[in-house]
Amino acid sequence: MGILVRKYEDDIVFKEAYEEAQRIIRISEEVRISLDEVKNESGSKETEIDEESNTFSRLTTSKLAAKHKIKTADLLDKMTEKGFLKLNESGKHLLTEQGKEIGGEFRPSQYGGYFLWNENTEI
């Protein structure tokens, strides 16, 4: 089932639908994180602590940008300038080896994917 909402026809409905979609995505990520934690209980205590601290100290690009009070697009540009990301032929950002070395991670999703960064990543 689907609906068609055009931003230029009804801006308010479009904005509310977008915000609800973002809320659903956020909730689904929280559920996946809690399921991952349950799976880790069979491992050693040190591994659980390390993985748990990584889970909670990682931010998406948009959250990292908000933390530094800049726009997400500006942060992506800075990450590209520093060599942590690169642009492919179609204009999409890709994580470089240098980006991985500083703790960057790409997570695929049904909407394409997103990057995770350590919350103390220098920009």
mmCIF file with all atom_site columns, N, CA and C in Angstrom, residues 47-79:
data_model
loop_
_atom_site.group_PDB
_atom_site.id
_atom_site.type_symbol
_atom_site.label_atom_id
_atom_site.label_alt_id
_atom_site.label_comp_id
_atom_site.label_asym_id
_atom_site.label_entity_id
_atom_site.label_seq_id
_atom_site.pdbx_PDB_ins_code
_atom_site.Cartn_x
_atom_site.Cartn_y
_atom_site.Cartn_z
_atom_site.occupancy
_atom_site.B_iso_or_equiv
_atom_site.pdbx_formal_charge
_atom_site.auth_seq_id
_atom_site.auth_comp_id
_atom_site.auth_asym_id
_atom_site.auth_atom_id
_atom_site.pdbx_PDB_model_num
ATOM 1  N N  . THR A 1 47 ? 34.217 -8.296 25.473 1.00 0.00 ? 47 THR A N  1
ATOM 2  C CA . THR A 1 47 ? 33.675 -8.053 24.141 1.00 0.00 ? 47 THR A CA 1
ATOM 3  C C  . THR A 1 47 ? 32.360 -7.309 24.235 1.00 0.00 ? 47 THR A C  1
ATOM 4  N N  . GLU A 1 48 ? 31.523 -7.699 25.192 1.00 0.00 ? 48 GLU A N  1
ATOM 5  C CA . GLU A 1 48 ? 30.233 -7.028 25.356 1.00 0.00 ? 48 GLU A CA 1
ATOM 6  C C  . GLU A 1 48 ? 30.426 -5.562 25.699 1.00 0.00 ? 48 GLU A C  1
ATOM 7  N N  . ILE A 1 49 ? 31.327 -5.270 26.592 1.00 0.00 ? 49 ILE A N  1
ATOM 8  C CA . ILE A 1 49 ? 31.557 -3.883 27.009 1.00 0.00 ? 49 ILE A CA 1
ATOM 9  C C  . ILE A 1 49 ? 32.093 -3.070 25.836 1.00 0.00 ? 49 ILE A C  1
ATOM 10 N N  . ASP A 1 50 ? 33.070 -3.626 25.086 1.00 0.00 ? 50 ASP A N  1
ATOM 11 C CA . ASP A 1 50 ? 33.627 -2.905 23.947 1.00 0.00 ? 50 ASP A CA 1
ATOM 12 C C  . ASP A 1 50 ? 32.557 -2.628 22.895 1.00 0.00 ? 50 ASP A C  1
ATOM 13 N N  . GLU A 1 51 ? 31.760 -3.639 22.544 1.00 0.00 ? 51 GLU A N  1
ATOM 14 C CA . GLU A 1 51 ? 30.739 -3.454 21.522 1.00 0.00 ? 51 GLU A CA 1
ATOM 15 C C  . GLU A 1 51 ? 29.655 -2.511 21.994 1.00 0.00 ? 51 GLU A C  1
ATOM 16 N N  . GLU A 1 52 ? 29.296 -2.574 23.272 1.00 0.00 ? 52 GLU A N  1
ATOM 17 C CA . GLU A 1 52 ? 28.260 -1.688 23.797 1.00 0.00 ? 52 GLU A CA 1
ATOM 18 C C  . GLU A 1 52 ? 28.738 -0.244 23.777 1.00 0.00 ? 52 GLU A C  1
ATOM 19 N N  . SER A 1 53 ? 29.991 0.005  24.152 1.00 0.00 ? 53 SER A N  1
ATOM 20 C CA . SER A 1 53 ? 30.494 1.375  24.139 1.00 0.00 ? 53 SER A CA 1
ATOM 21 C C  . SER A 1 53 ? 30.587 1.898  22.711 1.00 0.00 ? 53 SER A C  1
ATOM 22 N N  . ASN A 1 54 ? 30.927 1.031  21.745 1.00 0.00 ? 54 ASN A N  1
ATOM 23 C CA . ASN A 1 54 ? 30.945 1.456  20.348 1.00 0.00 ? 54 ASN A CA 1
ATOM 24 C C  . ASN A 1 54 ? 29.556 1.806  19.854 1.00 0.00 ? 54 ASN A C  1
ATOM 25 N N  . THR A 1 55 ? 28.558 1.037  20.271 1.00 0.00 ? 55 THR A N  1
ATOM 26 C CA . THR A 1 55 ? 27.193 1.275  19.822 1.00 0.00 ? 55 THR A CA 1
ATOM 27 C C  . THR A 1 55 ? 26.703 2.644  20.277 1.00 0.00 ? 55 THR A C  1
ATOM 28 N N  . PHE A 1 56 ? 26.990 2.989  21.526 1.00 0.00 ? 56 PHE A N  1
ATOM 29 C CA . PHE A 1 56 ? 26.433 4.210  22.069 1.00 0.00 ? 56 PHE A CA 1
ATOM 30 C C  . PHE A 1 56 ? 27.307 5.433  21.832 1.00 0.00 ? 56 PHE A C  1
ATOM 31 N N  . SER A 1 57 ? 28.553 5.262  21.394 1.00 0.00 ? 57 SER A N  1
ATOM 32 C CA . SER A 1 57 ? 29.408 6.418  21.141 1.00 0.00 ? 57 SER A CA 1
ATOM 33 C C  . SER A 1 57 ? 29.518 6.717  19.654 1.00 0.00 ? 57 SER A C  1
ATOM 34 N N  . ARG A 1 58 ? 28.643 6.129  18.847 1.00 0.00 ? 58 ARG A N  1
ATOM 35 C CA . ARG A 1 58 ? 28.669 6.335  17.407 1.00 0.00 ? 58 ARG A CA 1
ATOM 36 C C  . ARG A 1 58 ? 27.481 7.181  16.995 1.00 0.00 ? 58 ARG A C  1
ATOM 37 N N  . LEU A 1 59 ? 27.735 8.088  16.065 1.00 0.00 ? 59 LEU A N  1
ATOM 38 C CA . LEU A 1 59 ? 26.698 8.994  15.592 1.00 0.00 ? 59 LEU A CA 1
ATOM 39 C C  . LEU A 1 59 ? 26.593 8.914  14.079 1.00 0.00 ? 59 LEU A C  1
ATOM 40 N N  . THR A 1 60 ? 25.385 9.116  13.579 1.00 0.00 ? 60 THR A N  1
ATOM 41 C CA . THR A 1 60 ? 25.208 9.237  12.141 1.00 0.00 ? 60 THR A CA 1
ATOM 42 C C  . THR A 1 60 ? 25.815 10.570 11.709 1.00 0.00 ? 60 THR A C  1
ATOM 43 N N  . THR A 1 61 ? 26.001 10.726 10.421 1.00 0.00 ? 61 THR A N  1
ATOM 44 C CA . THR A 1 61 ? 26.572 11.970 9.903  1.00 0.00 ? 61 THR A CA 1
ATOM 45 C C  . THR A 1 61 ? 25.705 13.160 10.283 1.00 0.00 ? 61 THR A C  1
ATOM 46 N N  . SER A 1 62 ? 24.392 13.005 10.200 1.00 0.00 ? 62 SER A N  1
ATOM 47 C CA . SER A 1 62 ? 23.509 14.124 10.530 1.00 0.00 ? 62 SER A CA 1
ATOM 48 C C  . SER A 1 62 ? 23.578 14.477 12.017 1.00 0.00 ? 62 SER A C  1
ATOM 49 N N  . LYS A 1 63 ? 23.677 13.467 12.878 1.00 0.00 ? 63 LYS A N  1
ATOM 50 C CA . LYS A 1 63 ? 23.776 13.744 14.322 1.00 0.00 ? 63 LYS A CA 1
ATOM 51 C C  . LYS A 1 63 ? 25.127 14.384 14.658 1.00 0.00 ? 63 LYS A C  1
ATOM 52 N N  . LEU A 1 64 ? 26.185 13.928 13.997 1.00 0.00 ? 64 LEU A N  1
ATOM 53 C CA . LEU A 1 64 ? 27.506 14.525 14.213 1.00 0.00 ? 64 LEU A CA 1
ATOM 54 C C  . LEU A 1 64 ? 27.512 15.979 13.743 1.00 0.00 ? 64 LEU A C  1
ATOM 55 N N  . ALA A 1 65 ? 26.862 16.231 12.615 1.00 0.00 ? 65 ALA A N  1
ATOM 56 C CA . ALA A 1 65 ? 26.768 17.607 12.115 1.00 0.00 ? 65 ALA A CA 1
ATOM 57 C C  . ALA A 1 65 ? 25.992 18.471 13.101 1.00 0.00 ? 65 ALA A C  1
ATOM 58 N N  . ALA A 1 66 ? 24.895 17.950 13.634 1.00 0.00 ? 66 ALA A N  1
ATOM 59 C CA . ALA A 1 66 ? 24.099 18.710 14.606 1.00 0.00 ? 66 ALA A CA 1
ATOM 60 C C  . ALA A 1 66 ? 24.920 18.990 15.859 1.00 0.00 ? 66 ALA A C  1
ATOM 61 N N  . LYS A 1 67 ? 25.724 18.029 16.284 1.00 0.00 ? 67 LYS A N  1
ATOM 62 C CA . LYS A 1 67 ? 26.566 18.219 17.465 1.00 0.00 ? 67 LYS A CA 1
ATOM 63 C C  . LYS A 1 67 ? 27.537 19.380 17.258 1.00 0.00 ? 67 LYS A C  1
ATOM 64 N N  . HIS A 1 68 ? 28.047 19.509 16.033 1.00 0.00 ? 68 HIS A N  1
ATOM 65 C CA . HIS A 1 68 ? 28.999 20.589 15.729 1.00 0.00 ? 68 HIS A CA 1
ATOM 66 C C  . HIS A 1 68 ? 28.306 21.831 15.169 1.00 0.00 ? 68 HIS A C  1
ATOM 67 N N  . LYS A 1 69 ? 26.970 21.787 15.148 1.00 0.00 ? 69 LYS A N  1
ATOM 68 C CA . LYS A 1 69 ? 26.151 22.923 14.716 1.00 0.00 ? 69 LYS A CA 1
ATOM 69 C C  . LYS A 1 69 ? 26.457 23.368 13.287 1.00 0.00 ? 69 LYS A C  1
ATOM 70 N N  . ILE A 1 70 ? 26.573 22.370 12.401 1.00 0.00 ? 70 ILE A N  1
ATOM 71 C CA . ILE A 1 70 ? 26.722 22.658 10.976 1.00 0.00 ? 70 ILE A CA 1
ATOM 72 C C  . ILE A 1 70 ? 25.724 21.786 10.203 1.00 0.00 ? 70 ILE A C  1
ATOM 73 N N  . LYS A 1 71 ? 25.530 22.094 8.939  1.00 0.00 ? 71 LYS A N  1
ATOM 74 C CA . LYS A 1 71 ? 24.613 21.317 8.111  1.00 0.00 ? 71 LYS A CA 1
ATOM 75 C C  . LYS A 1 71 ? 25.272 19.995 7.713  1.00 0.00 ? 71 LYS A C  1
ATOM 76 N N  . THR A 1 72 ? 24.435 18.985 7.502  1.00 0.00 ? 72 THR A N  1
ATOM 77 C CA . THR A 1 72 ? 24.932 17.664 7.121  1.00 0.00 ? 72 THR A CA 1
ATOM 78 C C  . THR A 1 72 ? 25.723 17.734 5.815  1.00 0.00 ? 72 THR A C  1
ATOM 79 N N  . ALA A 1 73 ? 25.226 18.465 4.846  1.00 0.00 ? 73 ALA A N  1
ATOM 80 C CA . ALA A 1 73 ? 25.925 18.588 3.564  1.00 0.00 ? 73 ALA A CA 1
ATOM 81 C C  . ALA A 1 73 ? 27.307 19.204 3.748  1.00 0.00 ? 73 ALA A C  1
ATOM 82 N N  . ASP A 1 74 ? 27.418 20.197 4.651  1.00 0.00 ? 74 ASP A N  1
ATOM 83 C CA . ASP A 1 74 ? 28.713 20.815 4.913  1.00 0.00 ? 74 ASP A CA 1
ATOM 84 C C  . ASP A 1 74 ? 29.671 19.820 5.559  1.00 0.00 ? 74 ASP A C  1
ATOM 85 N N  . LEU A 1 75 ? 29.148 18.997 6.467  1.00 0.00 ? 75 LEU A N  1
ATOM 86 C CA . LEU A 1 75 ? 29.986 17.987 7.114  1.00 0.00 ? 75 LEU A CA 1
ATOM 87 C C  . LEU A 1 75 ? 30.457 16.952 6.084  1.00 0.00 ? 75 LEU A C  1
ATOM 88 N N  . LEU A 1 76 ? 29.565 16.531 5.201  1.00 0.00 ? 76 LEU A N  1
ATOM 89 C CA . LEU A 1 76 ? 29.962 15.586 4.151  1.00 0.00 ? 76 LEU A CA 1
ATOM 90 C C  . LEU A 1 76 ? 31.061 16.186 3.277  1.00 0.00 ? 76 LEU A C  1
ATOM 91 N N  . ASP A 1 77 ? 30.949 17.478 2.960  1.00 0.00 ? 77 ASP A N  1
ATOM 92 C CA . ASP A 1 77 ? 31.989 18.159 2.176  1.00 0.00 ? 77 ASP A CA 1
ATOM 93 C C  . ASP A 1 77 ? 33.324 18.152 2.925  1.00 0.00 ? 77 ASP A C  1
ATOM 94 N N  . LYS A 1 78 ? 33.282 18.435 4.233  1.00 0.00 ? 78 LYS A N  1
ATOM 95 C CA . LYS A 1 78 ? 34.518 18.453 5.023  1.00 0.00 ? 78 LYS A CA 1
ATOM 96 C C  . LYS A 1 78 ? 35.136 17.063 5.099  1.00 0.00 ? 78 LYS A C  1
ATOM 97 N N  . MET A 1 79 ? 34.292 16.044 5.268  1.00 0.00 ? 79 MET A N  1
ATOM 98 C CA . MET A 1 79 ? 34.793 14.667 5.326  1.00 0.00 ? 79 MET A CA 1
ATOM 99 C C  . MET A 1 79 ? 35.423 14.271 3.982  1.00 0.00 ? 79 MET A C  1
#
